[in-house]
């Protein structure tokens, strides 16, 4: 209970949807709308696709024909899903000290044909397929696996299902706010009748896989009604090509301005990056040290708050902007507790990165220690951060405390 | 390089701001490059002696700035026998990276802004790209590539989530302040 998490909420257009709270790091800020944008109030556009294993970019044109999988050498182990490596087990160098068993491990490769796929995690190798699992060349193995998939035709069927489902969704992307279903965030999905077809395909597979994953002994698998279904069985037998990863550019759903634009040359950098932590004050709240607590307000032995007591919390606010910002807080919503907070306006100094490193004295000169003894209101202000106090009266039977503060000028709500 | 002793008994601080515990085991420091502002805590083992075979001098380990090696982690170069010759391969660790306590790292390359949790095992020739994160206790099988902004977890470790774009700034701030707040006691 004594652990505090600070979450922020973006203002949603729709009055029906109250919106969710997110940590600051997951939010974006639209300069045009002057508002926070959360993963549900943005629009995603695929910019490029790349393989997470070899990190090579796949042209958008060939993504569909390759079924969103890597065409190079990347494949995953049929037993443990970790990536396989190509190993040369050639015998052109005769060394009696190295047994042939060892040669299937990637770190003892001789780089001569024949080549095998070998898993560094569970020890599986493609020799169990006999002739089919041994290759003359170390490249283009992905293409060979793909040929095997095509014969089954199952992948095509699945792809068509998924595509028809998402096409219907994407056609209404103008109302992303109101759609309770987001392609990337299926956790928020409310299943409707049209989803059934897709789910029947995907969910049964998933359930069956889960039974296999969670099984601790053979008995568990036998007890489940459909033990080792045939399609899963085939899945587990052959290496799968590694699925591609998509990089998205992200736009504000309201004004369509770009919030995130990845740099196609670098995997790390972004050409445009409007993340909320560069615009909103970072807030950290924690329980103030014991000397400041009212008499009788001690924590329980395992660090939890006691019901019926009043506790003082310390709130540390950091301004990331190069301009000073004014903050006024007020309690919007509370459950399980009664919060007392200073509703007056106060200022947080501007962020100054040069000063921060070079002139410790400048920061010191800005420091104002307002009051040590106060239990509510601004206590300390220094450089671009302030410390302020607020009080929480915990109700007798409260299990979880929630306080929302409305903040003017910064458009943030806070949940403690 | 001259060293300046702040706390003679426990820590060494170099001119470039590297803070190294005297309880750490650092083999063959000649083969190790620290870029500055690196923290190496107690009982860390760095195997600089495992360098590429041959008489020519070579670097076994390259550690970027503001990188933190937490207590009792083991960092050693990966090895393999290629075309019949056994050799160690140098490891490169980027900037603003932290390696959790009791982790064992045998990667080929670790990018910048990477966060490796406590008690992880990172296999030989693993490549960890920038801004990736490993949850505590993950086991990464050999030859795995961890893409940028990926959150890996489990045994064997698989990708469970993608990290937000603000990760780079947040990790940089967190490691810088961890270095500045670090007390050599």
Short mmCIF file of N, CA and C in Angstrom, two decimals, chain A residues 24-28 50-55 80-83 85 93 95 98 105-112 120-121 245 248 250 260 267-270 273 275-278 318 357, chain B residues 66 79-84 86 112-113 124-125 127 129-131 139 141-149 155-159 161-170 173 176 180:
data_model
loop_
_atom_site.label_atom_id
_atom_site.label_comp_id
_atom_site.label_asym_id
_atom_site.label_seq_id
_atom_site.Cartn_x
_atom_site.Cartn_y
_atom_site.Cartn_z
N UNK A 24 3.62 7.88 -17.51
CA UNK A 24 4.02 9.00 -18.36
C UNK A 24 4.82 8.54 -19.59
N UNK A 25 5.64 7.50 -19.42
CA UNK A 25 6.51 7.06 -20.51
C UNK A 25 5.73 6.51 -21.70
N UNK A 26 4.47 6.12 -21.51
CA UNK A 26 3.69 5.53 -22.60
C UNK A 26 2.84 6.56 -23.35
N UNK A 27 2.96 7.83 -23.00
CA UNK A 27 2.06 8.83 -23.58
C UNK A 27 2.79 9.75 -24.54
N UNK A 28 2.02 10.40 -25.40
CA UNK A 28 2.53 11.35 -26.38
C UNK A 28 1.89 12.70 -26.12
N UNK A 50 10.81 -5.07 -40.71
CA UNK A 50 12.15 -5.66 -40.66
C UNK A 50 12.12 -6.93 -39.83
N UNK A 51 13.13 -7.74 -40.06
CA UNK A 51 13.22 -9.01 -39.33
C UNK A 51 13.90 -8.75 -37.99
N UNK A 52 13.30 -9.19 -36.88
CA UNK A 52 13.91 -8.92 -35.57
C UNK A 52 15.18 -9.74 -35.34
N UNK A 53 15.44 -10.72 -36.19
CA UNK A 53 16.63 -11.54 -35.98
C UNK A 53 17.83 -11.03 -36.78
N UNK A 54 17.64 -10.80 -38.10
CA UNK A 54 18.78 -10.34 -38.89
C UNK A 54 18.74 -8.82 -39.08
N UNK A 55 17.65 -8.17 -38.65
CA UNK A 55 17.48 -6.72 -38.66
C UNK A 55 17.50 -6.12 -40.07
N UNK A 80 11.35 -24.89 -28.90
CA UNK A 80 11.41 -23.86 -27.86
C UNK A 80 11.25 -22.44 -28.42
N UNK A 81 11.03 -22.28 -29.72
CA UNK A 81 10.78 -20.97 -30.33
C UNK A 81 11.95 -20.01 -30.29
N UNK A 82 13.12 -20.45 -29.84
CA UNK A 82 14.25 -19.53 -29.93
C UNK A 82 14.85 -19.64 -31.33
N UNK A 83 15.69 -18.67 -31.69
CA UNK A 83 16.12 -18.62 -33.08
C UNK A 83 17.18 -19.70 -33.37
N UNK A 85 20.39 -21.38 -35.56
CA UNK A 85 21.55 -20.90 -36.30
C UNK A 85 21.98 -21.95 -37.31
N UNK A 93 38.15 -30.72 -42.64
CA UNK A 93 39.25 -30.69 -41.68
C UNK A 93 39.07 -31.87 -40.75
N UNK A 95 39.82 -33.58 -37.52
CA UNK A 95 40.39 -33.39 -36.20
C UNK A 95 39.74 -34.41 -35.28
N UNK A 98 37.61 -33.37 -32.09
CA UNK A 98 36.25 -32.82 -32.09
C UNK A 98 35.30 -33.90 -32.57
N UNK A 105 26.72 -27.87 -32.71
CA UNK A 105 26.57 -26.65 -31.93
C UNK A 105 27.15 -25.47 -32.71
N UNK A 106 26.47 -24.36 -32.63
CA UNK A 106 26.85 -23.22 -33.44
C UNK A 106 28.27 -22.75 -33.17
N UNK A 107 28.70 -22.85 -31.92
CA UNK A 107 30.00 -22.27 -31.58
C UNK A 107 31.16 -23.15 -32.03
N UNK A 108 30.87 -24.33 -32.62
CA UNK A 108 31.97 -25.16 -33.08
C UNK A 108 31.88 -25.39 -34.59
N UNK A 109 31.36 -24.37 -35.30
CA UNK A 109 31.12 -24.55 -36.72
C UNK A 109 32.41 -24.63 -37.52
N UNK A 110 32.38 -25.44 -38.56
CA UNK A 110 33.54 -25.55 -39.44
C UNK A 110 33.30 -24.81 -40.75
N UNK A 111 32.09 -24.26 -40.93
CA UNK A 111 31.77 -23.44 -42.09
C UNK A 111 31.93 -24.18 -43.41
N UNK A 112 31.77 -25.49 -43.40
CA UNK A 112 31.82 -26.28 -44.62
C UNK A 112 30.51 -27.05 -44.76
N UNK A 120 20.41 -23.35 -30.22
CA UNK A 120 21.37 -23.19 -29.14
C UNK A 120 20.74 -23.33 -27.77
N UNK A 121 19.43 -23.39 -27.72
CA UNK A 121 18.74 -23.44 -26.43
C UNK A 121 18.44 -24.86 -26.01
N UNK A 245 8.80 -7.58 -37.91
CA UNK A 245 8.36 -6.55 -36.96
C UNK A 245 8.06 -5.30 -37.78
N UNK A 248 6.05 1.73 -36.77
CA UNK A 248 4.89 2.56 -37.04
C UNK A 248 5.25 4.03 -36.89
N UNK A 250 3.23 7.42 -35.77
CA UNK A 250 2.03 7.61 -34.96
C UNK A 250 1.52 9.02 -35.13
N UNK A 260 5.04 10.57 -33.79
CA UNK A 260 6.25 9.74 -33.83
C UNK A 260 6.55 9.41 -35.29
N UNK A 267 17.59 2.15 -36.20
CA UNK A 267 16.52 1.45 -35.48
C UNK A 267 16.19 2.14 -34.17
N UNK A 268 17.06 3.03 -33.71
CA UNK A 268 16.89 3.62 -32.39
C UNK A 268 16.29 5.01 -32.45
N UNK A 269 16.71 5.79 -33.45
CA UNK A 269 16.35 7.20 -33.45
C UNK A 269 14.99 7.44 -34.11
N UNK A 270 14.42 8.58 -33.81
CA UNK A 270 13.16 8.98 -34.41
C UNK A 270 13.33 10.38 -34.97
N UNK A 273 9.71 13.04 -32.49
CA UNK A 273 9.40 12.30 -31.27
C UNK A 273 8.73 13.25 -30.28
N UNK A 275 7.10 12.76 -27.32
CA UNK A 275 6.68 11.95 -26.18
C UNK A 275 6.33 12.87 -25.02
N UNK A 276 5.41 12.41 -24.20
CA UNK A 276 4.86 13.26 -23.15
C UNK A 276 5.90 13.66 -22.12
N UNK A 277 6.95 12.84 -21.95
CA UNK A 277 7.91 13.18 -20.90
C UNK A 277 8.74 14.42 -21.25
N UNK A 278 8.68 14.88 -22.51
CA UNK A 278 9.36 16.12 -22.86
C UNK A 278 8.48 17.36 -22.69
N UNK A 318 9.05 17.65 -11.58
CA UNK A 318 10.16 18.14 -12.39
C UNK A 318 9.63 18.72 -13.70
N UNK A 357 24.67 21.38 -15.59
CA UNK A 357 25.97 20.73 -15.50
C UNK A 357 27.05 21.70 -15.03
N UNK B 66 28.86 5.81 -18.65
CA UNK B 66 27.69 5.72 -17.78
C UNK B 66 27.10 4.32 -17.73
N UNK B 79 33.11 -17.37 -26.91
CA UNK B 79 34.13 -18.14 -27.62
C UNK B 79 33.47 -19.10 -28.59
N UNK B 80 34.19 -19.45 -29.63
CA UNK B 80 33.75 -20.56 -30.48
C UNK B 80 34.91 -21.12 -31.26
N UNK B 81 34.70 -22.31 -31.79
CA UNK B 81 35.69 -22.92 -32.66
C UNK B 81 35.20 -22.72 -34.08
N UNK B 82 35.92 -21.93 -34.84
CA UNK B 82 35.49 -21.65 -36.20
C UNK B 82 36.56 -22.15 -37.15
N UNK B 83 36.19 -22.99 -38.07
CA UNK B 83 37.12 -23.63 -39.01
C UNK B 83 38.27 -24.27 -38.26
N UNK B 84 37.94 -24.92 -37.17
CA UNK B 84 38.96 -25.69 -36.45
C UNK B 84 39.81 -24.92 -35.47
N UNK B 86 40.02 -22.45 -32.14
CA UNK B 86 39.28 -21.95 -30.98
C UNK B 86 39.69 -20.52 -30.72
N UNK B 112 23.47 0.47 -26.60
CA UNK B 112 23.35 1.53 -25.62
C UNK B 112 21.93 1.53 -25.05
N UNK B 113 21.78 2.14 -23.89
CA UNK B 113 20.48 2.30 -23.22
C UNK B 113 19.80 0.95 -22.94
N UNK B 124 26.16 -17.09 -25.28
CA UNK B 124 27.24 -16.70 -26.17
C UNK B 124 26.71 -16.08 -27.46
N UNK B 125 27.38 -15.06 -27.92
CA UNK B 125 27.12 -14.40 -29.20
C UNK B 125 25.71 -13.81 -29.31
N UNK B 127 23.28 -10.80 -29.43
CA UNK B 127 23.41 -9.40 -29.79
C UNK B 127 22.20 -8.67 -29.21
N UNK B 129 20.38 -5.15 -29.06
CA UNK B 129 20.38 -3.85 -29.72
C UNK B 129 19.97 -2.75 -28.73
N UNK B 130 20.03 -1.50 -29.19
CA UNK B 130 19.80 -0.36 -28.31
C UNK B 130 18.40 -0.37 -27.69
N UNK B 131 18.30 0.21 -26.50
CA UNK B 131 17.02 0.45 -25.82
C UNK B 131 16.24 -0.82 -25.51
N UNK B 139 16.64 -15.85 -19.27
CA UNK B 139 17.75 -16.63 -19.80
C UNK B 139 17.70 -16.53 -21.32
N UNK B 141 19.05 -17.62 -24.86
CA UNK B 141 19.85 -18.68 -25.47
C UNK B 141 20.93 -18.11 -26.40
N UNK B 142 22.00 -18.88 -26.65
CA UNK B 142 23.08 -18.40 -27.51
C UNK B 142 22.57 -17.99 -28.89
N UNK B 143 23.28 -17.07 -29.52
CA UNK B 143 23.03 -16.61 -30.89
C UNK B 143 21.71 -15.87 -31.09
N UNK B 144 21.04 -15.52 -30.00
CA UNK B 144 19.78 -14.78 -30.14
C UNK B 144 20.09 -13.32 -30.48
N UNK B 145 19.21 -12.69 -31.25
CA UNK B 145 19.32 -11.26 -31.49
C UNK B 145 18.12 -10.59 -30.82
N UNK B 146 18.39 -9.64 -29.95
CA UNK B 146 17.29 -8.92 -29.29
C UNK B 146 17.15 -7.58 -30.01
N UNK B 147 16.03 -7.36 -30.72
CA UNK B 147 15.88 -6.14 -31.51
C UNK B 147 15.72 -4.90 -30.63
N UNK B 148 15.90 -3.70 -31.20
CA UNK B 148 15.77 -2.48 -30.41
C UNK B 148 14.35 -2.32 -29.85
N UNK B 149 14.26 -1.69 -28.70
CA UNK B 149 12.98 -1.40 -28.02
C UNK B 149 12.18 -2.66 -27.72
N UNK B 155 12.39 -18.01 -19.82
CA UNK B 155 13.46 -18.97 -20.06
C UNK B 155 12.95 -20.06 -20.99
N UNK B 156 13.34 -20.12 -22.25
CA UNK B 156 14.19 -19.17 -22.94
C UNK B 156 13.49 -17.83 -23.14
N UNK B 157 14.25 -16.76 -23.14
CA UNK B 157 13.66 -15.43 -23.21
C UNK B 157 13.01 -15.20 -24.57
N UNK B 158 11.78 -14.69 -24.54
CA UNK B 158 11.09 -14.32 -25.77
C UNK B 158 10.57 -12.90 -25.60
N UNK B 159 10.24 -12.29 -26.72
CA UNK B 159 9.76 -10.92 -26.65
C UNK B 159 8.33 -10.90 -26.13
N UNK B 161 6.90 -7.70 -25.10
CA UNK B 161 6.31 -6.38 -25.30
C UNK B 161 7.30 -5.49 -26.06
N UNK B 162 6.79 -4.36 -26.53
CA UNK B 162 7.65 -3.36 -27.15
C UNK B 162 7.70 -2.16 -26.23
N UNK B 163 8.88 -1.58 -26.07
CA UNK B 163 9.01 -0.46 -25.15
C UNK B 163 8.63 0.84 -25.85
N UNK B 164 8.15 1.83 -25.11
CA UNK B 164 7.75 3.10 -25.74
C UNK B 164 8.95 3.90 -26.24
N UNK B 165 8.69 4.88 -27.08
CA UNK B 165 9.75 5.67 -27.71
C UNK B 165 10.53 6.51 -26.70
N UNK B 166 9.92 6.76 -25.54
CA UNK B 166 10.59 7.60 -24.54
C UNK B 166 11.67 6.83 -23.78
N UNK B 167 11.83 5.53 -24.06
CA UNK B 167 12.79 4.70 -23.33
C UNK B 167 14.20 5.30 -23.34
N UNK B 168 14.61 5.77 -24.53
CA UNK B 168 15.98 6.29 -24.66
C UNK B 168 16.23 7.41 -23.65
N UNK B 169 15.35 8.40 -23.62
CA UNK B 169 15.52 9.53 -22.69
C UNK B 169 15.46 9.08 -21.24
N UNK B 170 14.50 8.20 -20.95
CA UNK B 170 14.31 7.77 -19.57
C UNK B 170 15.50 6.99 -19.05
N UNK B 173 18.51 9.29 -18.53
CA UNK B 173 18.35 10.09 -17.30
C UNK B 173 18.56 9.22 -16.06
N UNK B 176 22.32 8.28 -15.70
CA UNK B 176 23.12 9.45 -15.34
C UNK B 176 22.89 9.81 -13.89
N UNK B 180 25.45 9.89 -10.70
CA UNK B 180 25.68 11.08 -9.90
C UNK B 180 25.34 10.88 -8.43
#
